Protein backbone atom coordinates (compact mmCIF):
# COMPACT_ATOMS: atom_id res chain seq x y z
CA MET A 1 -25.92 47.24 -5.81
CA SER A 2 -28.19 49.44 -3.74
CA GLY A 3 -27.29 49.28 -0.06
CA ASP A 4 -23.77 47.91 -0.59
CA HIS A 5 -21.05 49.93 1.12
CA LYS A 6 -17.42 49.66 2.19
CA THR A 7 -16.44 49.35 5.85
CA LEU A 8 -13.52 48.33 8.09
CA ILE A 9 -13.99 45.10 10.01
CA GLN A 10 -12.58 45.13 13.53
CA GLY A 11 -13.55 42.97 16.47
CA HIS A 12 -12.63 40.32 18.97
CA PRO A 13 -11.25 37.03 17.55
CA SER A 14 -14.32 35.16 18.87
CA GLN A 15 -16.71 37.50 17.00
CA TYR A 16 -18.60 35.84 14.15
CA VAL A 17 -18.88 37.38 10.69
CA LYS A 18 -21.10 36.52 7.70
CA LEU A 19 -19.38 35.97 4.36
CA ASN A 20 -20.98 35.82 0.89
CA VAL A 21 -18.32 34.30 -1.38
CA GLY A 22 -19.52 34.29 -4.96
CA GLY A 23 -23.08 33.64 -3.80
CA THR A 24 -22.19 30.90 -1.31
CA LEU A 25 -22.71 31.84 2.36
CA PHE A 26 -20.27 31.10 5.21
CA TYR A 27 -20.31 31.87 8.91
CA THR A 28 -16.99 31.95 10.77
CA THR A 29 -14.97 33.92 13.38
CA ILE A 30 -12.56 36.76 12.91
CA GLY A 31 -9.99 34.60 14.76
CA THR A 32 -10.13 31.95 12.02
CA LEU A 33 -9.78 34.52 9.27
CA THR A 34 -6.80 36.24 10.89
CA LYS A 35 -5.06 33.12 12.12
CA SER A 36 -2.18 33.24 9.66
CA ASP A 37 -0.48 35.87 7.54
CA ASN A 38 -2.49 36.11 4.35
CA MET A 39 -4.95 38.37 2.51
CA LEU A 40 -7.87 37.39 4.79
CA ARG A 41 -5.95 38.63 7.84
CA THR A 42 -5.44 41.95 6.06
CA MET A 43 -9.15 42.13 5.19
CA PHE A 44 -10.46 41.34 8.71
CA SER A 45 -7.93 43.07 10.93
CA GLY A 46 -9.14 46.57 10.20
CA ARG A 47 -6.39 47.44 7.74
CA MET A 48 -8.49 47.13 4.57
CA GLU A 49 -12.04 48.13 3.65
CA VAL A 50 -14.41 45.31 2.68
CA LEU A 51 -17.71 45.45 0.83
CA THR A 52 -20.89 44.62 2.76
CA ASP A 53 -24.53 44.53 1.73
CA SER A 54 -27.57 45.94 3.50
CA GLU A 55 -27.95 42.74 5.56
CA GLY A 56 -24.41 42.79 6.85
CA TRP A 57 -22.98 40.06 4.62
CA ILE A 58 -19.37 40.69 3.67
CA LEU A 59 -19.03 40.27 -0.08
CA ILE A 60 -15.96 38.48 -1.55
CA ASP A 61 -15.91 38.24 -5.32
CA ARG A 62 -14.48 34.76 -5.64
CA SER A 63 -15.91 31.30 -6.28
CA GLY A 64 -17.35 29.73 -3.16
CA LYS A 65 -16.68 26.15 -4.34
CA HIS A 66 -13.44 25.71 -2.37
CA PHE A 67 -13.77 28.50 0.26
CA GLY A 68 -15.00 25.96 2.82
CA THR A 69 -11.75 24.06 2.28
CA ILE A 70 -9.83 27.33 2.77
CA LEU A 71 -11.63 27.94 6.07
CA ASN A 72 -10.98 24.38 7.31
CA TYR A 73 -7.32 24.79 6.47
CA LEU A 74 -7.16 28.01 8.46
CA ARG A 75 -8.90 26.32 11.40
CA ASP A 76 -6.77 23.18 11.54
CA GLY A 77 -3.55 24.03 9.73
CA THR A 78 -3.95 20.94 7.50
CA ILE A 79 -6.54 19.57 5.12
CA GLY A 80 -7.19 16.56 2.94
CA LEU A 81 -6.74 17.71 -0.63
CA PRO A 82 -9.14 16.66 -3.44
CA ASP A 83 -8.28 13.53 -5.40
CA ASN A 84 -9.24 15.13 -8.71
CA TYR A 85 -6.43 16.89 -10.61
CA ARG A 86 -8.74 19.68 -11.83
CA GLU A 87 -10.08 20.38 -8.35
CA ILE A 88 -6.60 20.62 -6.93
CA MET A 89 -5.85 23.21 -9.65
CA GLU A 90 -8.97 25.14 -8.67
CA LEU A 91 -8.02 25.06 -4.98
CA LEU A 92 -4.50 26.17 -5.91
CA ALA A 93 -5.88 29.24 -7.69
CA GLU A 94 -7.88 30.19 -4.54
CA ALA A 95 -4.88 29.62 -2.25
CA LYS A 96 -2.80 31.87 -4.47
CA TYR A 97 -5.45 34.60 -4.49
CA PHE A 98 -5.72 34.65 -0.68
CA LEU A 99 -1.89 34.39 -0.39
CA ILE A 100 -1.98 31.24 1.77
CA GLU A 101 1.57 30.03 1.14
CA GLU A 102 1.44 26.72 3.03
CA LEU A 103 -1.74 25.59 1.23
CA THR A 104 -0.28 26.76 -2.11
CA GLU A 105 2.80 24.58 -1.52
CA SER A 106 0.67 21.59 -0.47
CA CYS A 107 -1.29 21.91 -3.73
CA HIS A 108 1.91 22.10 -5.79
CA GLN A 109 3.21 18.95 -4.12
CA ALA A 110 -0.08 17.12 -4.71
CA LEU A 111 -0.07 18.12 -8.40
CA GLY A 112 3.53 16.92 -8.73
CA LYS A 113 2.53 13.48 -7.37
CA LYS A 114 -0.45 13.31 -9.73
CA GLU A 115 1.72 14.08 -12.72
CA SER A 116 4.29 11.41 -11.76
CA GLU A 117 1.67 8.69 -11.33
CA ALA A 118 1.62 6.05 -14.06
CA VAL A 119 -1.50 6.51 -16.22
CA PRO A 120 -2.32 3.60 -18.57
CA ILE A 121 -2.25 4.80 -22.18
CA CYS A 122 -4.00 1.70 -23.41
CA ARG A 123 -7.20 0.49 -21.83
CA VAL A 124 -9.16 -2.49 -23.15
CA PRO A 125 -12.72 -2.87 -21.84
CA LEU A 126 -13.77 -6.39 -20.84
CA ILE A 127 -17.46 -6.50 -21.69
CA THR A 128 -19.95 -8.18 -19.38
CA SER A 129 -22.99 -8.42 -21.60
CA GLN A 130 -24.18 -8.03 -25.22
CA LYS A 131 -26.02 -4.83 -24.19
CA GLU A 132 -22.83 -3.34 -22.85
CA GLU A 133 -21.01 -4.30 -26.09
CA GLN A 134 -23.65 -2.48 -28.18
CA LEU A 135 -23.45 0.61 -26.00
CA LEU A 136 -19.66 0.74 -26.33
CA ILE A 137 -19.77 0.31 -30.08
CA MET A 138 -22.54 2.90 -30.60
CA SER A 139 -21.14 5.51 -28.22
CA THR A 140 -17.60 5.72 -29.72
CA SER A 141 -16.56 7.59 -32.86
CA LYS A 142 -13.60 5.25 -33.29
CA PRO A 143 -13.52 2.02 -35.28
CA VAL A 144 -13.86 -1.03 -33.01
CA VAL A 145 -12.04 -4.37 -32.96
CA LYS A 146 -13.49 -7.09 -30.71
CA LEU A 147 -11.83 -10.38 -29.80
CA LEU A 148 -14.04 -13.15 -28.48
CA ILE A 149 -12.14 -15.70 -26.43
CA ASN A 150 -14.40 -18.36 -25.00
CA ARG A 151 -12.46 -21.61 -24.64
CA HIS A 152 -14.66 -23.06 -21.92
CA ASN A 153 -17.62 -23.35 -24.31
CA ASN A 154 -15.96 -26.09 -26.31
CA LYS A 155 -17.40 -29.62 -26.08
CA TYR A 156 -14.73 -31.27 -28.21
CA SER A 157 -11.06 -31.87 -27.47
CA TYR A 158 -8.49 -29.62 -29.15
CA THR A 159 -5.94 -30.45 -31.79
CA SER A 160 -2.28 -30.41 -30.76
CA THR A 161 -1.76 -26.84 -32.07
CA SER A 162 -5.02 -25.28 -30.92
CA ASP A 163 -3.86 -23.99 -27.54
CA ASP A 164 -0.73 -22.48 -29.04
CA ASN A 165 -2.76 -20.70 -31.74
CA LEU A 166 -5.27 -19.46 -29.17
CA LEU A 167 -2.45 -17.79 -27.25
CA LYS A 168 -1.11 -16.32 -30.48
CA ASN A 169 -4.45 -14.71 -31.20
CA ILE A 170 -4.48 -13.18 -27.73
CA GLU A 171 -0.92 -11.97 -28.13
CA LEU A 172 -1.71 -10.36 -31.48
CA PHE A 173 -4.77 -8.64 -29.97
CA ASP A 174 -2.58 -7.18 -27.23
CA LYS A 175 0.02 -5.95 -29.71
CA LEU A 176 -2.61 -4.35 -31.96
CA SER A 177 -4.31 -2.64 -29.02
CA LEU A 178 -0.98 -1.04 -28.09
CA ARG A 179 -0.06 -0.19 -31.66
CA PHE A 180 -3.32 1.55 -32.53
CA SER A 181 -4.22 2.83 -29.09
CA GLY A 182 -6.17 6.10 -29.34
CA ARG A 183 -7.25 5.35 -32.91
CA VAL A 184 -9.21 2.14 -32.49
CA LEU A 185 -11.33 0.93 -29.58
CA PHE A 186 -10.31 -2.62 -28.71
CA ILE A 187 -12.72 -4.66 -26.59
CA LYS A 188 -12.47 -8.21 -25.27
CA ASP A 189 -15.34 -10.68 -24.75
CA VAL A 190 -14.98 -13.82 -22.61
CA ILE A 191 -18.66 -14.62 -22.04
CA GLY A 192 -20.17 -14.31 -25.54
CA SER A 193 -21.59 -16.82 -27.97
CA ILE A 194 -20.66 -20.44 -28.65
CA GLU A 195 -17.73 -19.26 -30.71
CA ILE A 196 -14.31 -19.95 -29.18
CA CYS A 197 -12.05 -17.49 -30.93
CA CYS A 198 -13.47 -14.84 -33.22
CA TRP A 199 -12.45 -11.36 -34.35
CA SER A 200 -15.09 -8.76 -35.21
CA PHE A 201 -14.47 -5.37 -36.88
CA PHE A 202 -16.89 -2.44 -36.62
CA GLY A 203 -16.95 0.93 -38.37
CA HIS A 204 -19.46 3.68 -37.63
CA GLY A 205 -21.42 1.33 -35.36
CA LYS A 206 -21.83 -1.46 -37.92
CA LYS A 207 -19.99 -4.76 -38.32
CA CYS A 208 -17.75 -4.63 -41.34
CA ALA A 209 -15.89 -7.93 -41.16
CA GLU A 210 -15.38 -11.04 -39.05
CA VAL A 211 -12.60 -13.55 -38.82
CA CYS A 212 -13.55 -16.84 -37.13
CA CYS A 213 -10.49 -18.76 -35.98
CA THR A 214 -12.11 -22.08 -35.02
CA SER A 215 -13.45 -25.07 -36.93
CA ILE A 216 -14.29 -28.71 -36.31
CA VAL A 217 -12.09 -31.45 -37.77
CA TYR A 218 -13.02 -35.12 -37.82
CA ALA A 219 -10.61 -37.73 -36.70
CA THR A 220 -11.17 -41.45 -37.13
CA ASP A 221 -12.91 -41.85 -33.80
CA LYS A 222 -13.93 -38.34 -32.55
CA LYS A 223 -14.22 -34.69 -33.39
CA HIS A 224 -11.58 -32.14 -32.57
CA THR A 225 -11.69 -28.33 -32.33
CA LYS A 226 -9.09 -26.62 -34.47
CA VAL A 227 -8.02 -23.07 -33.56
CA GLU A 228 -6.25 -21.24 -36.35
CA PHE A 229 -4.10 -18.12 -36.38
CA PRO A 230 -4.75 -16.22 -39.62
CA GLU A 231 -2.36 -13.42 -38.67
CA ALA A 232 -2.15 -11.76 -42.12
CA ARG A 233 -5.94 -11.60 -42.51
CA ILE A 234 -6.50 -10.23 -39.00
CA TYR A 235 -3.83 -7.58 -39.54
CA GLU A 236 -5.37 -6.80 -42.99
CA GLU A 237 -8.85 -6.29 -41.50
CA THR A 238 -7.41 -4.09 -38.73
CA LEU A 239 -5.78 -1.81 -41.34
CA SER A 240 -9.02 -1.75 -43.31
CA ILE A 241 -10.98 -0.63 -40.23
CA LEU A 242 -8.68 2.38 -39.94
CA LEU A 243 -10.49 3.75 -43.02
CA TYR A 244 -13.49 4.33 -40.77
CA GLU A 245 -11.63 6.91 -38.63
CA SER A 246 -13.13 9.66 -40.79
CA ARG A 247 -16.83 10.53 -40.61
CA ASN A 248 -17.42 9.49 -44.22
CA ALA A 249 -17.46 5.75 -44.65
CA PRO A 250 -15.05 4.43 -47.28
CA ASP A 251 -16.57 2.94 -50.42
CA GLN A 252 -16.20 -0.71 -51.30
CA ASP A 253 -13.62 -0.10 -54.04
CA LEU A 254 -11.29 1.48 -51.56
CA ILE A 255 -11.78 -1.34 -49.06
CA GLN A 256 -11.10 -3.92 -51.76
CA ALA A 257 -7.94 -2.07 -52.84
CA THR A 258 -6.76 -2.06 -49.23
CA GLN A 259 -7.37 -5.74 -48.80
CA SER A 260 -5.65 -6.61 -52.06
CA ALA A 261 -2.65 -4.53 -51.13
CA ARG A 262 -2.42 -6.29 -47.79
CA GLY A 263 -2.95 -9.77 -49.15
CA ALA A 264 0.76 -10.38 -49.37
CA VAL A 265 1.44 -9.39 -45.74
CA SER A 266 2.91 -12.32 -43.90
CA GLY A 267 2.81 -10.99 -40.35
CA LEU A 268 2.62 -8.05 -37.98
CA SER A 269 6.37 -7.51 -37.84
CA ALA A 270 6.66 -7.22 -41.62
CA THR A 271 5.61 -3.57 -41.75
CA SER A 272 6.12 -0.44 -39.66
CA ASP A 273 3.62 2.18 -38.58
CA GLU A 274 5.02 4.59 -41.17
CA GLU A 275 4.66 2.07 -43.98
CA ASP A 276 1.01 1.40 -42.92
CA GLU A 277 0.24 5.09 -43.04
CA ARG A 278 1.95 5.60 -46.39
CA GLY A 279 0.07 2.62 -47.83
CA LEU A 280 -3.30 3.93 -46.67
CA ALA A 281 -2.46 7.44 -47.88
CA ARG A 282 -1.54 6.10 -51.34
CA LEU A 283 -4.81 4.18 -51.58
CA ARG A 284 -6.85 7.24 -50.61
CA SER A 285 -4.90 9.38 -53.06
CA ASN A 286 -5.35 6.93 -55.91
CA LYS A 287 -9.05 6.75 -55.22
CA GLN A 288 -9.38 10.57 -55.26
CA ASN A 289 -7.37 10.88 -58.50
CA ASN A 290 -9.29 8.04 -60.16
CA PRO A 291 -12.83 8.34 -58.90
CA SER A 292 -14.19 6.02 -61.56
């Protein structure tokens, strides 16, 4: 640019200099910049020409995002590193460029700790309102399985097996959320409607199926709430919802074929992931080969 020229910077350590780092302006002393053995010491100790503009700003062609952190490190000899993995990587790149070995090593150590931290691979949102539920369902491209568990809404006593079956439904939900993590969004609702235990299945933002696990039974003197555990049907609907992973919704014939093929399934442990995938692949292939 017009007016830019190269010059040698020499001066007393207490002398202030103006820096323009990638468009971000900084004001610091030569003593700070030459405090340790790195590229900045070379630039500001008179051994290397630097580019300045007509107003006396020294131009450094680097991002200014983390240069303030660089300066603080040079001033104090230590610095609190960013919490974000990406920002630590960005700071590492700047530390390497300016040849600040101690800061480079600190960044490497921080990155090593981040990589060793346990990161949950399966996260199940616990919704707080119907509005939040709708936002989750509409904002994801994945199929959705929702389990409503709402035992406190019941006004009748339970049958002898109800509590056990309620726990079995919760256990199956947890197993499915682990098994299909990344492919299906599983959400849990504990404040919803008057239902006590109900599974809902959504594809492309619309409800495709529902499995209600509770009913009322009449004893001789009072009503009881019966909680069921239709494991095969729940598993069947979960497999069917996988057909909505693609952008094109499956037709009803393919869904019916999937449900028929899974009608004989007796439980979750009866099939493996590979068998599930082969079964779905066969159904899709048969449908393509016999479009009528």
